[in-house]
XYZ file of N, CA and C in Angstrom:
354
model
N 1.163 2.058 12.800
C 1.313 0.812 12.084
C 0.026 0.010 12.257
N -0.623 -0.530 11.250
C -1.597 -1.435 11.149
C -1.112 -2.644 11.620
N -2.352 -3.575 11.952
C -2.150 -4.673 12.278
C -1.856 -5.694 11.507
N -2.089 -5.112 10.015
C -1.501 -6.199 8.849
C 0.119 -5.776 8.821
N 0.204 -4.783 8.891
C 1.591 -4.349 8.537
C 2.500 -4.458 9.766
N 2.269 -4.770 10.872
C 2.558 -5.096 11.842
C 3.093 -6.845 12.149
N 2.665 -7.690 11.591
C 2.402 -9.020 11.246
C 3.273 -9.187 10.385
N 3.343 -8.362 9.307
C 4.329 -8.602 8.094
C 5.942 -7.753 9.020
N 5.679 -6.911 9.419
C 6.559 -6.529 10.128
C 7.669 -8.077 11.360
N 6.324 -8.342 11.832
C 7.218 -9.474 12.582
C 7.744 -10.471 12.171
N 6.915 -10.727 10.690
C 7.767 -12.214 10.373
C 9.218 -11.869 9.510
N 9.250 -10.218 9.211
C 10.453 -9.695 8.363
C 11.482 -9.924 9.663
N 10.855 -9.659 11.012
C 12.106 -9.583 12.211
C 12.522 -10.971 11.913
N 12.038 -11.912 12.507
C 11.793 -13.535 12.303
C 13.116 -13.448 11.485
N 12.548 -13.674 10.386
C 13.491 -13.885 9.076
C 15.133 -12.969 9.148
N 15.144 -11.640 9.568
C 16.704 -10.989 10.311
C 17.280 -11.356 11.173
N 16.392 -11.991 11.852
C 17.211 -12.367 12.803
C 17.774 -13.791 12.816
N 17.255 -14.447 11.919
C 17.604 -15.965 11.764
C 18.882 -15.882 11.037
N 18.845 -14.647 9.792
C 19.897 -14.659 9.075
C 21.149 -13.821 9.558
N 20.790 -12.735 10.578
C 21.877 -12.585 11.582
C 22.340 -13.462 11.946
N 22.338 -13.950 12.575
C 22.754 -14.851 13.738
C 23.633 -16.575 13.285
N 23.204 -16.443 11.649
C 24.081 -16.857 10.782
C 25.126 -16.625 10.385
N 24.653 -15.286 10.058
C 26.394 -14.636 9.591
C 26.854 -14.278 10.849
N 26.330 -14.063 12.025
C 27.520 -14.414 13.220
C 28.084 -15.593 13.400
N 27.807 -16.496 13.119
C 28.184 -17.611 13.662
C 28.966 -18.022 12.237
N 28.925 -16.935 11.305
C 30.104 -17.753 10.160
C 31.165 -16.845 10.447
N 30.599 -15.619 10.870
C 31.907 -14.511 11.320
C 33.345 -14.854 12.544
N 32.509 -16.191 13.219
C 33.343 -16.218 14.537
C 34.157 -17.383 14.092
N 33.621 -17.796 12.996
C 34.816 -19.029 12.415
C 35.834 -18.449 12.081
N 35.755 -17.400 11.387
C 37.356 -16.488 11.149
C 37.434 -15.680 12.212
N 38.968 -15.626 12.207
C 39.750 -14.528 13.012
C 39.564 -12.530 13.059
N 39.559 -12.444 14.150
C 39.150 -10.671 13.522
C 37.827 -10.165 13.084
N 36.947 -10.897 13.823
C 35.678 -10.491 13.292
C 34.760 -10.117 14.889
N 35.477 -9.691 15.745
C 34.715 -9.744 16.974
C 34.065 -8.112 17.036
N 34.674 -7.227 16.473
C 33.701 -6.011 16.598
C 32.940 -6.112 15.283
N 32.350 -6.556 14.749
C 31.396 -7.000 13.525
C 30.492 -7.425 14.366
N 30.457 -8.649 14.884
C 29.842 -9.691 15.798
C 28.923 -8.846 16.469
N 29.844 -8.251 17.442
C 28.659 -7.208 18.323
C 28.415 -6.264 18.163
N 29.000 -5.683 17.126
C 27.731 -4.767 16.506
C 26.498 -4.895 15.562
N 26.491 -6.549 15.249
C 25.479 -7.104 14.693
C 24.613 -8.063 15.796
N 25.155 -8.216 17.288
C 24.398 -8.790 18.126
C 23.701 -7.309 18.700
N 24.647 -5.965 18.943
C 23.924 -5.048 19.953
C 22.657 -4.797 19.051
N 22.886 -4.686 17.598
C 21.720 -3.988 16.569
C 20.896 -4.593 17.164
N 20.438 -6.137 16.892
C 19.246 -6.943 16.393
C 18.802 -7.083 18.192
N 19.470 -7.045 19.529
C 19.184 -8.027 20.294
C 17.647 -7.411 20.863
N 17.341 -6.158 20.593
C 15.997 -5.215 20.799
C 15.182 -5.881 19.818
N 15.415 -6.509 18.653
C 13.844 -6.926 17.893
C 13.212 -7.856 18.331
N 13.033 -9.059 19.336
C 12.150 -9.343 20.598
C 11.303 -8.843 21.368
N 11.809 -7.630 21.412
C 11.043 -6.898 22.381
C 9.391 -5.977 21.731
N 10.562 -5.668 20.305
C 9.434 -5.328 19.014
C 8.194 -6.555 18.883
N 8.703 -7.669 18.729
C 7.970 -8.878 18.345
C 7.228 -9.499 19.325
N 7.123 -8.851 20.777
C 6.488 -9.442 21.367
C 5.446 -7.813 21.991
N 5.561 -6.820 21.001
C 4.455 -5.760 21.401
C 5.243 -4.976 22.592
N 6.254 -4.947 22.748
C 6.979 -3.884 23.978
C 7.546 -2.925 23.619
N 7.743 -2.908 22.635
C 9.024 -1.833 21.999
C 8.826 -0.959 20.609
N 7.785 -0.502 20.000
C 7.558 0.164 18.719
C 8.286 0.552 17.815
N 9.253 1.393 18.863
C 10.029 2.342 17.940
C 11.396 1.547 17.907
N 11.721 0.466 18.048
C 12.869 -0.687 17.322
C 12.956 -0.501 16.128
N 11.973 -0.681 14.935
C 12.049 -0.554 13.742
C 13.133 0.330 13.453
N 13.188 1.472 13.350
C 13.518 2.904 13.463
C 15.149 2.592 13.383
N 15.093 2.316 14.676
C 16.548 2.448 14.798
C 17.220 0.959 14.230
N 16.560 0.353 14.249
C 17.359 -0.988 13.562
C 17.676 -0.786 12.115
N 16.806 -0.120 11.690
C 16.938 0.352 9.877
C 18.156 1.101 9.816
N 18.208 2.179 10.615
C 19.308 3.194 10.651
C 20.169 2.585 11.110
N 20.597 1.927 12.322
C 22.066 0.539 12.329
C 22.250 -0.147 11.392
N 21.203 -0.708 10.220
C 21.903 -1.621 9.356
C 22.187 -0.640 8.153
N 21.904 0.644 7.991
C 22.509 1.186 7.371
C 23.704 1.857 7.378
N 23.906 2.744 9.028
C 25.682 2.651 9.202
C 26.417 1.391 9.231
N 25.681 0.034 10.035
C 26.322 -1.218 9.151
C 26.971 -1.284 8.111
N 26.035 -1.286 7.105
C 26.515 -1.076 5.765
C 27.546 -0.636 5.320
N 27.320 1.412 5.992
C 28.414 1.968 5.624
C 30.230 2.007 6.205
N 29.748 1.064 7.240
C 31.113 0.185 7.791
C 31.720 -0.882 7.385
N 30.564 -1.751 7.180
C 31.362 -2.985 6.546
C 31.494 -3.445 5.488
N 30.113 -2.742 4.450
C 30.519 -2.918 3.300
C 30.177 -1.435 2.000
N 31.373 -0.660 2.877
C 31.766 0.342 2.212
C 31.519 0.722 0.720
N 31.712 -0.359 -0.348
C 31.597 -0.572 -1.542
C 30.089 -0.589 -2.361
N 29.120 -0.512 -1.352
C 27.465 -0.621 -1.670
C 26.555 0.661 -1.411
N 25.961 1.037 -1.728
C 25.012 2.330 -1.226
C 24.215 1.124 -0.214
N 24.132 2.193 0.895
C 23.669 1.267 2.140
C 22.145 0.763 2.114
N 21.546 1.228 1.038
C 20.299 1.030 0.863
C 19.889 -0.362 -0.007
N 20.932 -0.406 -0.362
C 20.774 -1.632 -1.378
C 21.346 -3.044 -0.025
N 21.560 -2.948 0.981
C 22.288 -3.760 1.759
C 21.339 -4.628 1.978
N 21.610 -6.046 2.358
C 20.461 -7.496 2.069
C 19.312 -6.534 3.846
N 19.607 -6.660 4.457
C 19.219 -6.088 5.934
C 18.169 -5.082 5.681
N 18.596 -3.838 5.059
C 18.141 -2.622 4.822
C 16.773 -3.335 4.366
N 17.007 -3.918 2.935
C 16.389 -4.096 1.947
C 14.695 -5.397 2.379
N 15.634 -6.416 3.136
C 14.663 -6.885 4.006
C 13.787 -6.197 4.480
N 13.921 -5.002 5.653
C 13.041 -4.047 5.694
C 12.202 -3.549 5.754
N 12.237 -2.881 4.222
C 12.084 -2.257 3.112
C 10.725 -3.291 2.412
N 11.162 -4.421 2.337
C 10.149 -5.058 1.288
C 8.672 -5.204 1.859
N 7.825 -5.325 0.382
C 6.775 -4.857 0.837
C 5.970 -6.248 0.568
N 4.915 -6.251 1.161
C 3.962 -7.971 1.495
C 4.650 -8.956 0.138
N 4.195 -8.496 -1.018
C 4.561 -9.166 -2.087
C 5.702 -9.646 -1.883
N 7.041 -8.751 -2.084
C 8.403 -9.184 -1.962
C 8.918 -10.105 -0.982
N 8.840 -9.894 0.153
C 8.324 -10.612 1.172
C 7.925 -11.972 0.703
N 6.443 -11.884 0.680
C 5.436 -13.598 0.848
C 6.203 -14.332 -0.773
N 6.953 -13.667 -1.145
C 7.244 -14.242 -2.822
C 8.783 -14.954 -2.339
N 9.238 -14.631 -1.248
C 10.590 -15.037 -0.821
C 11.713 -14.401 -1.532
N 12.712 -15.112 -1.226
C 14.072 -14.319 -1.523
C 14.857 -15.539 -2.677
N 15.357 -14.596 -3.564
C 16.782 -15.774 -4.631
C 17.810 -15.188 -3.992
N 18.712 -16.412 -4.050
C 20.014 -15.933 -3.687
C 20.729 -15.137 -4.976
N 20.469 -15.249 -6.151
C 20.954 -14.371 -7.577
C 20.706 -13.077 -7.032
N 19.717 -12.970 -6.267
C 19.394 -11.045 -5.404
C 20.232 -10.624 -4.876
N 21.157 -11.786 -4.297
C 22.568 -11.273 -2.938
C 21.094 -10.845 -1.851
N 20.132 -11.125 -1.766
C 19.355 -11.104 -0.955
C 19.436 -12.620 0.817
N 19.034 -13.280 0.565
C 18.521 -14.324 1.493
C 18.410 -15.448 0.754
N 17.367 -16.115 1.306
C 17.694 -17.671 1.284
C 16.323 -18.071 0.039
N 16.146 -19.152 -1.100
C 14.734 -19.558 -1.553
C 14.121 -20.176 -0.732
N 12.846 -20.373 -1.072
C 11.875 -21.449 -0.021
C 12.491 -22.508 -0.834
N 12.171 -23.684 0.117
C 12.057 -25.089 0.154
C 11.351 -25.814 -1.420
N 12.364 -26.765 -1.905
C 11.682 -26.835 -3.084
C 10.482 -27.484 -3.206
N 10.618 -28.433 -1.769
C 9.883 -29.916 -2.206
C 9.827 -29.841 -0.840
N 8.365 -29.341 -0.977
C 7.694 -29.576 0.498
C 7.524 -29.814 1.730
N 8.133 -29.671 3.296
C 8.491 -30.588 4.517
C 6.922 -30.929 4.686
N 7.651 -32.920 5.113
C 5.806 -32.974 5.667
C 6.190 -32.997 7.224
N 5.325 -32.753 8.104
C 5.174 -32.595 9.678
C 4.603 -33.692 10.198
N 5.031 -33.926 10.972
C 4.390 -35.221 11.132
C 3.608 -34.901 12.192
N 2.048 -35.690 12.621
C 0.986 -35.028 13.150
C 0.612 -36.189 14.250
């Protein structure tokens, strides 16, 4: 892995894991969702270790968990098309261009600018 692709690699973790940890926390509002939960906390809790240069071969297997993911929880999809997988998958463009929610993908950027205060 290059160091550009490596970079784009971490901010794709960034971005999974923010949106994990969403749909856990909408999963635990309903009832019956506790083996979902941790099998979406055991997947992701190794991409840290990726993101901080310890762990390489995370990628790998995180792709292949969100694809038996897939084929567990949402049975009804070819697992390749799954928002996770597909995250991935995308390449700088798709990526730096962001996500529509019309994709069943993720979230849009921000319409109207945050200012920071300095």
């Amino acid at each position: 892995m290059t160091d550009t692709e490596r970079q784009l690699m971490i901010l794709k973790c960034g971005q999974l894991l923010q949106d994990v940890l969403v749909e856990i926390r909408n999963l635990t509002c309903q009832d019956g969702h506790a083996k979902r939960v941790n099998d979406l906390a055991d997947l992701t809790h190794n991409i840290p270790q990726f993101m901080v240069g310890r762990d390489e071969y995370v990628i790998g297997y995180i792709r292949q968990g969100f694809l038996d993911y897939a084929r567990t929880y949402h049975p009804e999809i070819d697992p390749e098309t799954h928002r996770y997988v597909r995250l991935l998958d995308m390449d700088a463009d798709e990526f730096n261009n962001g996500y529509r929610r019309e994709t069943g993908l993720l979230w849009p950027a921000p319409t109207v600018p945050v200012a920071i205060a300095g």
